[in-house]
Each structure stands twice: as C-alpha cells, then as structure tokens.
Amino acid sequence: MKYILLLLAIGVFQVSAVNWALLVSGSNAFYNYRHQADVCHSYKTLIRNGYSPENVIVFAYDDIAQNRQNIYKGAIYNQPNKDGFSENVYDGCVIDYTKTDVNPTNFLNVLKGNYDHLPDGHKFINSTREDNIFVYFSDHGSPGLIAFPTSYLYEQELIETFQYMYENDRYNKLVFYLETCESGSMFVNLPTNHRIYALSAANPYESSWGTYCPPDDIVNGKSLGTCLGDEFSVTFLENVDLGDFSQSLQEHFEFIRDHTLKSNVMQWGDVSFASDTIKEFFWGRRFQEKRKMCPKDAFFMNEENVSKWDSRDNKLLFYQNRYNQTGDLEDFIELEKEIKSRAYFDTIFGELQQSLKLTGDYHFALNQNCLKSVIETFEDKCTKLTDYGLKYVKLFGEMCDSTNLLQIQLNMIVSTLCMTE
Ligand SMILES: *[C@@H]1O[C@H](CO)[C@@H](O)[C@H](O)[C@H]1NC(C)=O
Ligand SMILES: *[C@@H]1O[C@H](CO)[C@@H](O)[C@H](O)[C@H]1NC(C)=O
Ligand SMILES: *[C@@H]1O[C@H](CO)[C@@H](O)[C@H](O)[C@H]1NC(C)=O
C-alpha cells in the first residue's frame, strides 16, 4: 500500500518535478586533493540516492586521480580506512566541466540555464518553477569572493544570478552548501524571501578547515600525504550517507554545526522552509526499489581528535609533511617556495595596511566593483594571489569601503605594492 501511494505521489502528481544538483570543486593541484574528493563523494551520494545522472552537473579540474603525487593512481578517497572499507569516489564520478572549463562564467551560465553560452554539448540546469536545486561548492575563498582555478566569482555576481533565477522561475527551492574560507561573506546579501537557503562552512571572518589530514589520511595502510576532505563537507556528506531522510534541513544544519569544530557553520537566506526534509534535496525523486546503503564500515565520522589543517596553511603543511616523509630535494624546494611566498604576502600587505592605516579587522567587500578592479590590477602588475595570499583580500575590501580615494588611485597603490620590495 505504501509503495502504491509513493508511486502515485511521484509518478502522477509530481511527474514534472525533478531535482537538480550542481557540484563544484574550485581548486587544482594535489595539495588541494580534498576539494575534488569532497565533490566526487557528493556525486556518488546523490546518485546512490536516486538522482538521475543527467540532472547532476559536476565541475572539477580532474588533475588528482592521475597526479604523479597520487600513490593510488586512478583513485580518490574522501575518508581514511583505519578499520575497514574506504570508497574510491573517483570510480564512477562523472565530471562534466574539467580544466579551464571550471570557471565562474560557465558556473553562472549552468545555473541560469544559458546553454547557448556554454561549450558545445555541455550539461546545464534545465529547470522549471517546479524543480529543486542543490548547489555544493568546495574550495578557497575570502571576503566577497570564492575561487576557481584561474579566476574568482564575486559575491555580487552570485547574488545577481540568484535574482535572475528567481525572476525567471528557474526553481522551486534552492539549497546551497558552501565550503570555503570566510564563506559566510558570500551570503550576507542573500534575500530572505526568494526560496534560497544556504549553509556556509565558516562565518565571514574565519578559515574553513581540511580534515583527515596526515597522520589520519591512511588508506589501505598507506598515508596519502594530504587532507582527504574538508571538515564541514565530510560532516554533511557522512550524515547524508547514514540515510536519515526524515531529518529536516534545520536538523541537518544543527548536526553539521555541532560536528564541525574548527569553524562556525552558519545558516542564511530563506529559512522559511528549513522544516522541509533533506529528502527534498538529497534524494532523486525517482522511484527506487531500495536505496543502496553505504557499506556500514565506510562510516568514519569526523571526530575531534582527527588531524585537521587550516585551509590557509594547507600548502605549507603539505610540503612540510611531504619533505619530512621523503627528504627529497624537490619537496624541499617547494616548501621553501611556499615559505618565501607567504613571507612576501605578509610583507607587502603589512605595508599596505600601515600606509593606509587599515584595521585588518574588516571582513566585508561592499564595493564589489572596486574589489574586482584592485584584485585584477594587483594580479596583473604583481602576482596571482595564492591560497594563502587570499587571506589579505580583506584589506582590499576595507580599502575599497573605507577610504575616500578614487578607483584610479587605489589601483595605482596596489600596482606599486610589489615594487616596494
Ligand atoms: C529543456 O527542457 C525542456 C522540457 O522541460 C525541453 O523541452 C527542452 O528541449 C530542454 N532544452 C534543452 C536545450 O535541452
Ligand atoms: C578518537 O578518540 C576516540 C576516543 O578516545 C577513539 O575511540 C577514536 O579511535 C579516536 N579516533 C582517531 C581517528 O584517532
Ligand atoms: C616536520 O618535521 C619538523 C621537524 O621535525 C616538525 O617540526 C614539523 O612539525 C613536521 N611537520 C609535519 C607537517 O609533519
């Protein structure tokens, strides 16, 4: 009887409604292993839960599985396996946008359904007013932006895209889970009445953290030498994998918040539907004989005593750990390069802070055009911001919002930053 009702509910009354998901890893390089591991894990979780593959769109640079630093070629793991099984999440992970196609323009066009602006034949979200959308993004960020491998997505562009989707009836409800440093800053302007609900891994002032880092990165008896996941991400994914679809978005939030120990998980936007069950977003809405469970011993809940690394320090710790293990000259050189690069950013931004009398405690970027302009100028004249360097974007935000200087003067200041050395 229950089955028949379920069939009726899904097959007849909701025949046109589908769930869509957009899963994005914004980084590359092996020391950022964890972001692509999170994203392939999320893909496998949704497919296991009955999502149709054609409704899941994945962005990932795809340089991890075959990376020469990967001891398990062709495999990616998002959990260690001290006692038992760990799933190769790369196996069956269908990636739609790779390499330089992992960029903000494609990301926004996929959301808007602007298929004629996308590379030929690429998947996009062809959604209607009936459909729910789940967006998940894992990478680096800073106040007012999130990073893609070669460029940035600014908060204003994201909010404008949401506005477009709202006005053009592109969704019923949209849920966005975001894992980046200072991720809260992306949602401070999210409307509370547009059926868009978001969780950020961190508040606007702090880093997010990698987890299952060395020495808790053991798969099949060997250390992978990198963090396998991110704390917020593996917490939400491992919870969904437990299969409790009766919990509400609110309960899911509270669970994730209580188990993410290194950063403050926050809830944003339209919380009026926080009482909806997570099934509305993490389940494929297709009739399924029976959901395939994860092997029981795959579950390895992220714990307090698991090794975690601050995302901002990840590359430094990665090469420290690697050099400790290998003693190779090549790793030593990379380590020295990272130490020098961090010192360089500390110096030039220290000078910027001093010369403009910036507090360094400001974590917003309200003048988004100015922020974009100074970042582009800085990267053009000086150097690309690294995962560590992004921590100083807050000074650009403060400079743009609090000084009376003209844009051209601000651009002049940032373009000469690197000449003071
Ligand atoms: C989008 O979906 C509609 C049905 O909802 C379909 O008619 C249309 O062909 C699809 N568009 C593309 C470009 O696939
Ligand atoms: C964390 O501590 C608990 C209790 O002491 C222990 O059972 C568990 O194995 C530890 N986990 C790790 C990853 O060391
Ligand atoms: C590498 O070794 C040094 C010196 O023994 C130690 O201080 C450091 O904590 C180690 N780093 C890592 C990430 O293992």
GROMACS .gro file of C-alpha atoms and ligand atoms in nm:
model
  463
    1MET     CA    1   0.000   0.000   0.000
    2LYS     CA    2   0.274   0.240   0.095
    3TYR     CA    3   0.451   0.160  -0.231
    4ILE     CA    4   0.144   0.236  -0.436
    5LEU     CA    5   0.095   0.568  -0.263
    6LEU     CA    6   0.457   0.651  -0.322
    7LEU     CA    7   0.425   0.562  -0.689
    8LEU     CA    8   0.116   0.776  -0.717
    9ALA     CA    9   0.278   1.066  -0.540
   10ILE     CA   10   0.587   1.058  -0.753
   11GLY     CA   11   0.461   0.915  -1.079
   12VAL     CA   12   0.138   1.107  -1.108
   13PHE     CA   13   0.132   1.422  -0.904
   14GLN     CA   14   0.492   1.525  -0.932
   15VAL     CA   15   0.569   1.393  -1.273
   16SER     CA   16   0.726   1.715  -1.391
   17ALA     CA   17   0.930   1.799  -1.081
   18VAL     CA   18   1.288   1.687  -1.070
   19ASN     CA   19   1.587   1.761  -0.852
   20TRP     CA   20   1.898   1.914  -0.999
   21ALA     CA   21   2.242   1.935  -0.846
   22LEU     CA   22   2.548   2.141  -0.930
   23LEU     CA   23   2.865   2.018  -0.758
   24VAL     CA   24   3.182   2.223  -0.787
   25SER     CA   25   3.541   2.187  -0.680
   26GLY     CA   26   3.716   2.517  -0.749
   27SER     CA   27   4.080   2.418  -0.698
   28ASN     CA   28   4.357   2.223  -0.862
   29ALA     CA   29   4.691   2.071  -0.750
   30PHE     CA   30   4.745   1.765  -0.536
   31TYR     CA   31   4.779   1.958  -0.209
   32ASN     CA   32   4.414   2.058  -0.267
   33TYR     CA   33   4.315   1.689  -0.307
   34ARG     CA   34   4.036   1.729  -0.053
   35HIS     CA   35   3.811   1.957  -0.262
   36GLN     CA   36   3.778   1.717  -0.555
   37ALA     CA   37   3.744   1.426  -0.311
   38ASP     CA   38   3.451   1.606  -0.141
   39VAL     CA   39   3.284   1.674  -0.475
   40CYS     CA   40   3.314   1.321  -0.615
   41HIS     CA   41   3.187   1.190  -0.282
   42SER     CA   42   2.884   1.420  -0.309
   43TYR     CA   43   2.822   1.298  -0.665
   44LYS     CA   44   2.826   0.934  -0.557
   45THR     CA   45   2.599   1.009  -0.263
   46LEU     CA   46   2.336   1.175  -0.482
   47ILE     CA   47   2.345   0.901  -0.746
   48ARG     CA   48   2.315   0.637  -0.475
   49ASN     CA   49   2.011   0.829  -0.350
   50GLY     CA   50   1.837   0.801  -0.685
   51TYR     CA   51   1.937   1.123  -0.860
   52SER     CA   52   1.939   1.082  -1.240
   53PRO     CA   53   2.292   1.130  -1.370
   54GLU     CA   54   2.162   1.372  -1.634
   55ASN     CA   55   2.043   1.602  -1.353
   56VAL     CA   56   2.377   1.625  -1.175
   57ILE     CA   57   2.642   1.859  -1.312
   58VAL     CA   58   2.998   1.832  -1.185
   59PHE     CA   59   3.285   2.081  -1.213
   60ALA     CA   60   3.631   1.951  -1.116
   61TYR     CA   61   3.973   2.026  -1.259
   62ASP     CA   62   4.039   1.650  -1.271
   63ASP     CA   63   4.413   1.654  -1.204
   64ILE     CA   64   4.407   1.441  -0.887
   65ALA     CA   65   4.341   1.078  -0.984
   66GLN     CA   66   4.631   1.061  -1.231
   67ASN     CA   67   4.853   1.307  -1.042
   68ARG     CA   68   5.213   1.190  -1.007
   69GLN     CA   69   5.192   1.263  -0.634
   70ASN     CA   70   4.898   1.022  -0.602
   71ILE     CA   71   5.016   0.684  -0.475
   72TYR     CA   72   4.686   0.521  -0.577
   73LYS     CA   73   4.665   0.609  -0.947
   74GLY     CA   74   4.311   0.641  -1.074
   75ALA     CA   75   4.160   0.658  -0.728
   76ILE     CA   76   4.042   0.933  -0.492
   77TYR     CA   77   3.934   0.876  -0.131
   78ASN     CA   78   3.735   1.109   0.092
   79GLN     CA   79   3.773   0.902   0.409
   80PRO     CA   80   4.053   0.705   0.569
   81ASN     CA   81   4.001   0.339   0.644
   82LYS     CA   82   4.159   0.257   0.973
   83ASP     CA   83   3.934  -0.040   1.029
   84GLY     CA   84   3.771  -0.127   0.704
   85PHE     CA   85   3.645  -0.010   0.371
   86SER     CA   86   3.707   0.327   0.208
   87GLU     CA   87   3.527   0.402  -0.115
   88ASN     CA   88   3.717   0.511  -0.426
   89VAL     CA   89   3.495   0.811  -0.501
   90TYR     CA   90   3.658   0.872  -0.839
   91ASP     CA   91   3.525   0.541  -0.966
   92GLY     CA   92   3.204   0.636  -1.148
   93CYS     CA   93   3.236   1.009  -1.074
   94VAL     CA   94   3.119   1.170  -1.399
   95ILE     CA   95   3.282   1.511  -1.439
   96ASP     CA   96   3.121   1.744  -1.693
   97TYR     CA   97   3.346   2.050  -1.674
   98THR     CA   98   3.722   1.997  -1.635
   99LYS     CA   99   4.045   2.202  -1.656
  100THR     CA  100   3.988   2.561  -1.776
  101ASP     CA  101   3.615   2.497  -1.822
  102VAL     CA  102   3.600   2.510  -1.441
  103ASN     CA  103   3.537   2.885  -1.436
  104PRO     CA  104   3.284   3.133  -1.294
  105THR     CA  105   3.129   3.215  -1.632
  106ASN     CA  106   3.038   2.852  -1.701
  107PHE     CA  107   2.922   2.808  -1.343
  108LEU     CA  108   2.679   3.102  -1.365
  109ASN     CA  109   2.555   3.001  -1.712
  110VAL     CA  110   2.487   2.646  -1.594
  111LEU     CA  111   2.277   2.789  -1.309
  112LYS     CA  112   2.088   3.031  -1.533
  113GLY     CA  113   2.026   2.766  -1.797
  114ASN     CA  114   2.209   2.974  -2.059
  115TYR     CA  115   2.306   2.671  -2.263
  116ASP     CA  116   2.395   2.870  -2.576
  117HIS     CA  117   2.677   3.038  -2.381
  118LEU     CA  118   2.833   2.707  -2.273
  119PRO     CA  119   3.086   2.485  -2.451
  120ASP     CA  120   2.903   2.273  -2.710
  121GLY     CA  121   2.702   1.983  -2.577
  122HIS     CA  122   2.778   2.058  -2.212
  123LYS     CA  123   2.519   1.990  -1.945
  124PHE     CA  124   2.329   2.270  -1.775
  125ILE     CA  125   2.042   2.307  -1.530
  126ASN     CA  126   1.731   2.295  -1.748
  127SER     CA  127   1.500   2.355  -1.456
  128THR     CA  128   1.146   2.484  -1.414
  129ARG     CA  129   0.948   2.656  -1.138
  130GLU     CA  130   0.865   2.306  -1.004
  131ASP     CA  131   1.222   2.182  -0.956
  132ASN     CA  132   1.452   2.194  -0.657
  133ILE     CA  133   1.819   2.269  -0.698
  134PHE     CA  134   2.108   2.172  -0.471
  135VAL     CA  135   2.436   2.355  -0.518
  136TYR     CA  136   2.753   2.247  -0.341
  137PHE     CA  137   3.087   2.423  -0.377
  138SER     CA  138   3.419   2.335  -0.213
  139ASP     CA  139   3.733   2.547  -0.246
  140HIS     CA  140   3.919   2.853  -0.122
  141GLY     CA  141   3.762   3.192  -0.066
  142SER     CA  142   3.793   3.527   0.106
  143PRO     CA  143   3.557   3.812   0.199
  144GLY     CA  144   3.336   3.873  -0.103
  145LEU     CA  145   3.462   3.602  -0.338
  146ILE     CA  146   3.513   3.232  -0.398
  147ALA     CA  147   3.798   3.097  -0.607
  148PHE     CA  148   3.807   2.894  -0.927
  149PRO     CA  149   4.136   2.756  -1.062
  150THR     CA  150   4.226   3.070  -1.255
  151SER     CA  151   3.977   3.338  -1.153
  152TYR     CA  152   3.717   3.439  -0.895
  153LEU     CA  153   3.343   3.450  -0.853
  154TYR     CA  154   3.236   3.766  -0.671
  155GLU     CA  155   2.953   3.782  -0.422
  156GLN     CA  156   2.758   4.037  -0.626
  157GLU     CA  157   2.768   3.819  -0.939
  158LEU     CA  158   2.631   3.528  -0.741
  159ILE     CA  159   2.351   3.735  -0.587
  160GLU     CA  160   2.260   3.882  -0.929
  161THR     CA  161   2.244   3.530  -1.073
  162PHE     CA  162   2.010   3.421  -0.794
  163GLN     CA  163   1.795   3.726  -0.869
  164TYR     CA  164   1.781   3.631  -1.238
  165MET     CA  165   1.687   3.273  -1.149
  166TYR     CA  166   1.415   3.396  -0.916
  167GLU     CA  167   1.265   3.635  -1.170
  168ASN     CA  168   1.279   3.375  -1.447
  169ASP     CA  169   1.119   3.095  -1.244
  170ARG     CA  170   1.423   2.869  -1.260
  171TYR     CA  171   1.348   2.683  -0.937
  172ASN     CA  172   1.102   2.592  -0.669
  173LYS     CA  173   1.355   2.587  -0.384
  174LEU     CA  174   1.730   2.621  -0.397
  175VAL     CA  175   1.973   2.496  -0.130
  176PHE     CA  176   2.340   2.597  -0.140
  177TYR     CA  177   2.610   2.441   0.083
  178LEU     CA  178   2.937   2.632   0.062
  179GLU     CA  179   3.275   2.521   0.196
  180THR     CA  180   3.534   2.799   0.168
  181CYS     CA  181   3.727   3.026   0.400
  182GLU     CA  182   3.512   3.324   0.507
  183SER     CA  183   3.223   3.162   0.320
  184GLY     CA  184   2.963   3.350   0.523
  185SER     CA  185   3.063   3.665   0.335
  186MET     CA  186   2.902   3.526   0.018
  187PHE     CA  187   2.555   3.521   0.172
  188VAL     CA  188   2.530   3.843   0.373
  189ASN     CA  189   2.311   3.991   0.096
  190LEU     CA  190   2.106   3.678   0.026
  191PRO     CA  191   1.736   3.773   0.026
  192THR     CA  192   1.527   3.601   0.292
  193ASN     CA  193   1.215   3.566   0.079
  194HIS     CA  194   1.334   3.414  -0.250
  195ARG     CA  195   1.323   3.043  -0.160
  196ILE     CA  196   1.702   3.024  -0.146
  197TYR     CA  197   1.856   2.874   0.166
  198ALA     CA  198   2.228   2.843   0.233
  199LEU     CA  199   2.479   2.700   0.476
  200SER     CA  200   2.833   2.834   0.497
  201ALA     CA  201   3.114   2.626   0.646
  202ALA     CA  202   3.254   2.933   0.818
  203ASN     CA  203   3.139   3.277   0.928
  204PRO     CA  204   3.262   3.580   0.728
  205TYR     CA  205   3.573   3.618   0.949
  206GLU     CA  206   3.744   3.280   0.960
  207SER     CA  207   3.905   2.996   0.768
  208SER     CA  208   3.744   2.665   0.693
  209TRP     CA  209   3.943   2.352   0.766
  210GLY     CA  210   4.064   2.039   0.596
  211THR     CA  211   4.018   1.711   0.780
  212TYR     CA  212   4.153   1.356   0.765
  213CYS     CA  213   4.492   1.522   0.730
  214PRO     CA  214   4.821   1.340   0.794
  215PRO     CA  215   4.857   1.126   1.003
  216ASP     CA  216   4.481   1.050   0.975
  217ASP     CA  217   4.497   1.011   0.598
  218ILE     CA  218   4.564   0.637   0.588
  219VAL     CA  219   4.401   0.437   0.308
  220ASN     CA  220   4.479   0.067   0.275
  221GLY     CA  221   4.770   0.101   0.512
  222LYS     CA  222   4.939   0.394   0.340
  223SER     CA  223   4.943   0.766   0.404
  224LEU     CA  224   4.825   0.972   0.105
  225GLY     CA  225   5.018   1.271   0.239
  226THR     CA  226   4.727   1.512   0.205
  227CYS     CA  227   4.398   1.601   0.373
  228LEU     CA  228   4.129   1.371   0.231
  229GLY     CA  229   3.835   1.602   0.295
  230ASP     CA  230   3.708   1.924   0.448
  231GLU     CA  231   3.551   1.930   0.790
  232PHE     CA  232   3.213   2.083   0.703
  233SER     CA  233   3.185   1.879   0.382
  234VAL     CA  234   3.261   1.533   0.518
  235THR     CA  235   3.036   1.604   0.815
  236PHE     CA  236   2.736   1.680   0.596
  237LEU     CA  237   2.812   1.402   0.348
  238GLU     CA  238   2.874   1.133   0.608
  239ASN     CA  239   2.549   1.235   0.773
  240VAL     CA  240   2.354   1.209   0.445
  241ASP     CA  241   2.519   0.871   0.383
  242LEU     CA  242   2.364   0.744   0.705
  243GLY     CA  243   2.035   0.761   0.519
  244ASP     CA  244   1.815   0.951   0.765
  245PHE     CA  245   1.598   1.133   0.512
  246SER     CA  246   1.333   1.219   0.770
  247GLN     CA  247   1.553   1.486   0.928
  248SER     CA  248   1.474   1.845   0.836
  249LEU     CA  249   1.717   2.095   0.684
  250GLN     CA  250   1.716   2.260   1.027
  251GLU     CA  251   1.815   1.935   1.200
  252HIS     CA  252   2.079   1.874   0.934
  253PHE     CA  253   2.218   2.222   0.997
  254GLU     CA  254   2.231   2.164   1.374
  255PHE     CA  255   2.405   1.831   1.329
  256ILE     CA  256   2.664   1.978   1.092
  257ARG     CA  257   2.717   2.283   1.314
  258ASP     CA  258   2.767   2.065   1.622
  259HIS     CA  259   3.015   1.835   1.446
  260THR     CA  260   3.216   2.099   1.262
  261LEU     CA  261   3.454   2.201   1.537
  262LYS     CA  262   3.707   2.428   1.370
  263SER     CA  263   3.475   2.681   1.209
  264ASN     CA  264   3.130   2.824   1.276
  265VAL     CA  265   2.874   2.681   1.035
  266MET     CA  266   2.605   2.937   0.958
  267GLN     CA  267   2.258   2.938   0.806
  268TRP     CA  268   2.149   3.208   0.557
  269GLY     CA  269   1.870   3.331   0.333
  270ASP     CA  270   1.517   3.196   0.328
  271VAL     CA  271   1.480   2.976   0.638
  272SER     CA  272   1.103   2.954   0.596
  273PHE     CA  273   1.142   2.604   0.450
  274ALA     CA  274   1.407   2.482   0.696
  275SER     CA  275   1.144   2.236   0.819
  276ASP     CA  276   1.147   2.055   0.482
  277THR     CA  277   1.312   1.714   0.499
  278ILE     CA  278   1.655   1.677   0.343
  279LYS     CA  279   1.494   1.424   0.111
  280GLU     CA  280   1.360   1.716  -0.094
  281PHE     CA  281   1.718   1.797  -0.197
  282PHE     CA  282   1.939   1.493  -0.147
  283TRP     CA  283   1.708   1.236  -0.298
  284GLY     CA  284   1.645   1.185  -0.668
  285ARG     CA  285   1.262   1.196  -0.657
  286ARG     CA  286   1.261   0.884  -0.870
  287PHE     CA  287   1.101   0.566  -0.758
  288GLN     CA  288   1.367   0.334  -0.628
  289GLU     CA  289   1.340  -0.029  -0.529
  290LYS     CA  290   1.562   0.033  -0.234
  291ARG     CA  291   1.828   0.284  -0.167
  292LYS     CA  292   2.172   0.127  -0.182
  293MET     CA  293   2.334   0.171   0.155
  294CYS     CA  294   2.696   0.252   0.204
  295PRO     CA  295   2.887  -0.042   0.342
  296LYS     CA  296   2.846   0.007   0.717
  297ASP     CA  297   3.214   0.026   0.797
  298ALA     CA  298   3.264   0.304   0.541
  299PHE     CA  299   3.128   0.536   0.804
  300PHE     CA  300   3.405   0.716   0.985
  301MET     CA  301   3.261   1.025   1.141
  302ASN     CA  302   3.487   1.321   1.150
  303GLU     CA  303   3.598   1.346   1.511
  304GLU     CA  304   3.759   1.592   1.745
  305ASN     CA  305   4.087   1.402   1.756
  306VAL     CA  306   4.119   1.369   1.380
  307SER     CA  307   4.402   1.576   1.236
  308LYS     CA  308   4.274   1.899   1.076
  309TRP     CA  309   4.462   2.169   0.889
  310ASP     CA  310   4.363   2.532   0.840
  311SER     CA  311   4.295   2.577   0.467
  312ARG     CA  312   4.522   2.880   0.459
  313ASP     CA  313   4.817   2.675   0.587
  314ASN     CA  314   4.740   2.367   0.386
  315LYS     CA  315   5.008   2.401   0.120
  316LEU     CA  316   5.278   2.478   0.378
  317LEU     CA  317   5.181   2.180   0.595
  318PHE     CA  318   5.151   1.957   0.288
  319TYR     CA  319   5.511   2.024   0.181
  320GLN     CA  320   5.642   2.014   0.539
  321ASN     CA  321   5.485   1.675   0.587
  322ARG     CA  322   5.595   1.556   0.247
  323TYR     CA  323   5.954   1.668   0.293
  324ASN     CA  324   5.957   1.503   0.637
  325GLN     CA  325   5.848   1.179   0.471
  326THR     CA  326   6.055   1.182   0.152
  327GLY     CA  327   6.357   1.402   0.226
  328ASP     CA  328   6.352   1.482  -0.147
  329LEU     CA  329   6.519   1.797  -0.274
  330GLU     CA  330   6.221   1.866  -0.498
  331ASP     CA  331   5.987   1.877  -0.197
  332PHE     CA  332   6.234   2.092  -0.006
  333ILE     CA  333   6.235   2.342  -0.293
  334GLU     CA  334   5.855   2.355  -0.299
  335LEU     CA  335   5.850   2.404   0.077
  336GLU     CA  336   6.098   2.689   0.058
  337LYS     CA  337   5.900   2.847  -0.223
  338GLU     CA  338   5.583   2.841  -0.015
  339ILE     CA  339   5.761   2.985   0.289
  340LYS     CA  340   5.903   3.267   0.075
  341SER     CA  341   5.571   3.331  -0.094
  342ARG     CA  342   5.391   3.361   0.240
  343ALA     CA  343   5.657   3.599   0.371
  344TYR     CA  344   5.621   3.807   0.056
  345PHE     CA  345   5.244   3.845   0.103
  346ASP     CA  346   5.293   3.921   0.473
  347THR     CA  347   5.540   4.197   0.386
  348ILE     CA  348   5.360   4.376   0.107
  349PHE     CA  349   5.021   4.358   0.274
  350GLY     CA  350   5.174   4.467   0.604
  351GLU     CA  351   5.297   4.775   0.422
  352LEU     CA  352   4.959   4.835   0.262
  353GLN     CA  353   4.787   4.811   0.600
  354GLN     CA  354   5.031   5.051   0.756
  355SER     CA  355   5.035   5.308   0.481
  356LEU     CA  356   4.655   5.331   0.458
  357LYS     CA  357   4.601   5.282   0.834
  358LEU     CA  358   4.371   4.985   0.778
  359THR     CA  359   4.245   4.797   1.085
  360GLY     CA  360   4.269   4.450   0.930
  361ASP     CA  361   3.952   4.361   1.121
  362TYR     CA  362   3.714   4.440   0.841
  363HIS     CA  363   3.570   4.133   0.668
  364PHE     CA  364   3.336   4.264   0.403
  365ALA     CA  365   3.366   4.387   0.049
  366LEU     CA  366   3.062   4.601  -0.011
  367ASN     CA  367   3.207   4.788  -0.306
  368GLN     CA  368   3.237   4.485  -0.528
  369ASN     CA  369   3.336   4.672  -0.844
  370CYS     CA  370   3.626   4.827  -0.658
  371LEU     CA  371   3.730   4.492  -0.510
  372LYS     CA  372   3.731   4.330  -0.852
  373SER     CA  373   3.925   4.616  -1.002
  374VAL     CA  374   4.201   4.619  -0.738
  375ILE     CA  375   4.239   4.240  -0.747
  376GLU     CA  376   4.269   4.242  -1.125
  377THR     CA  377   4.522   4.524  -1.109
  378PHE     CA  378   4.723   4.353  -0.838
  379GLU     CA  379   4.731   4.020  -1.021
  380ASP     CA  380   4.819   4.189  -1.346
  381LYS     CA  381   5.101   4.406  -1.209
  382CYS     CA  382   5.228   4.199  -0.917
  383THR     CA  383   5.138   3.834  -0.877
  384LYS     CA  384   4.848   3.594  -0.857
  385LEU     CA  385   4.702   3.562  -0.510
  386THR     CA  386   4.770   3.217  -0.367
  387ASP     CA  387   4.550   3.018  -0.128
  388TYR     CA  388   4.748   3.188   0.149
  389GLY     CA  389   4.756   3.530  -0.021
  390LEU     CA  390   4.375   3.531  -0.037
  391LYS     CA  391   4.372   3.593   0.335
  392TYR     CA  392   4.468   3.954   0.263
  393VAL     CA  393   4.178   4.025   0.029
  394LYS     CA  394   4.007   4.157   0.339
  395LEU     CA  395   4.249   4.453   0.327
  396PHE     CA  396   4.140   4.526  -0.029
  397GLY     CA  397   3.779   4.510   0.089
  398GLU     CA  398   3.850   4.753   0.373
  399MET     CA  399   4.048   4.981   0.145
  400CYS     CA  400   3.763   4.994  -0.107
  401ASP     CA  401   3.490   5.051   0.151
  402SER     CA  402   3.660   5.291   0.387
  403THR     CA  403   3.898   5.524   0.206
  404ASN     CA  404   3.794   5.827   0.001
  405LEU     CA  405   4.046   5.763  -0.270
  406LEU     CA  406   3.940   5.734  -0.633
  407GLN     CA  407   3.947   5.396  -0.804
  408ILE     CA  408   4.239   5.505  -1.017
  409GLN     CA  409   4.437   5.599  -0.705
  410LEU     CA  410   4.356   5.267  -0.538
  411ASN     CA  411   4.466   5.078  -0.848
  412MET     CA  412   4.786   5.281  -0.852
  413ILE     CA  413   4.853   5.190  -0.488
  414VAL     CA  414   4.804   4.816  -0.540
  415SER     CA  415   5.003   4.810  -0.862
  416THR     CA  416   5.305   4.959  -0.686
  417LEU     CA  417   5.280   4.725  -0.384
  418CYS     CA  418   5.522   4.478  -0.537
  419MET     CA  419   5.769   4.749  -0.632
  420THR     CA  420   5.842   4.841  -0.271
  421GLU     CA  421   6.050   4.528  -0.222
  422LIG     C1  422   1.479   2.176  -2.154
  422LIG     O1  423   1.371   2.103  -2.104
  422LIG     C2  424   1.252   2.113  -2.180
  422LIG     C3  425   1.143   2.036  -2.111
  422LIG     O2  426   1.123   2.089  -1.982
  422LIG     C4  427   1.276   2.059  -2.319
  422LIG     O3  428   1.161   2.076  -2.398
  422LIG     C5  429   1.393   2.134  -2.383
  422LIG     O4  430   1.424   2.076  -2.507
  422LIG     C6  431   1.516   2.128  -2.293
  422LIG     N1  432   1.618   2.213  -2.351
  422LIG     C7  433   1.737   2.169  -2.391
  422LIG     C8  434   1.824   2.268  -2.458
  422LIG     O5  435   1.773   2.055  -2.372
  423LIG     C1  436   3.940   0.946   1.878
  423LIG     O1  437   3.923   0.918   2.014
  423LIG     C2  438   3.830   0.816   2.037
  423LIG     C3  439   3.808   0.807   2.190
  423LIG     O2  440   3.930   0.826   2.256
  423LIG     C4  441   3.880   0.684   1.979
  423LIG     O3  442   3.786   0.580   2.002
  423LIG     C5  443   3.898   0.703   1.831
  423LIG     O4  444   3.954   0.589   1.772
  423LIG     C6  445   3.990   0.823   1.802
  423LIG     N1  446   3.991   0.847   1.662
  423LIG     C7  447   4.101   0.867   1.593
  423LIG     C8  448   4.085   0.893   1.448
  423LIG     O5  449   4.212   0.864   1.642
  424LIG     C1  450   5.814   1.811   1.000
  424LIG     O1  451   5.928   1.797   1.083
  424LIG     C2  452   5.958   1.911   1.162
  424LIG     C3  453   6.089   1.889   1.231
  424LIG     O2  454   6.097   1.762   1.284
  424LIG     C4  455   5.843   1.932   1.263
  424LIG     O3  456   5.866   2.045   1.342
  424LIG     C5  457   5.714   1.950   1.185
  424LIG     O4  458   5.604   1.957   1.277
  424LIG     C6  459   5.689   1.836   1.087
  424LIG     N1  460   5.578   1.878   1.006
  424LIG     C7  461   5.483   1.796   0.969
  424LIG     C8  462   5.369   1.860   0.896
  424LIG     O5  463   5.483   1.679   0.992
   0.00000   0.00000   0.00000
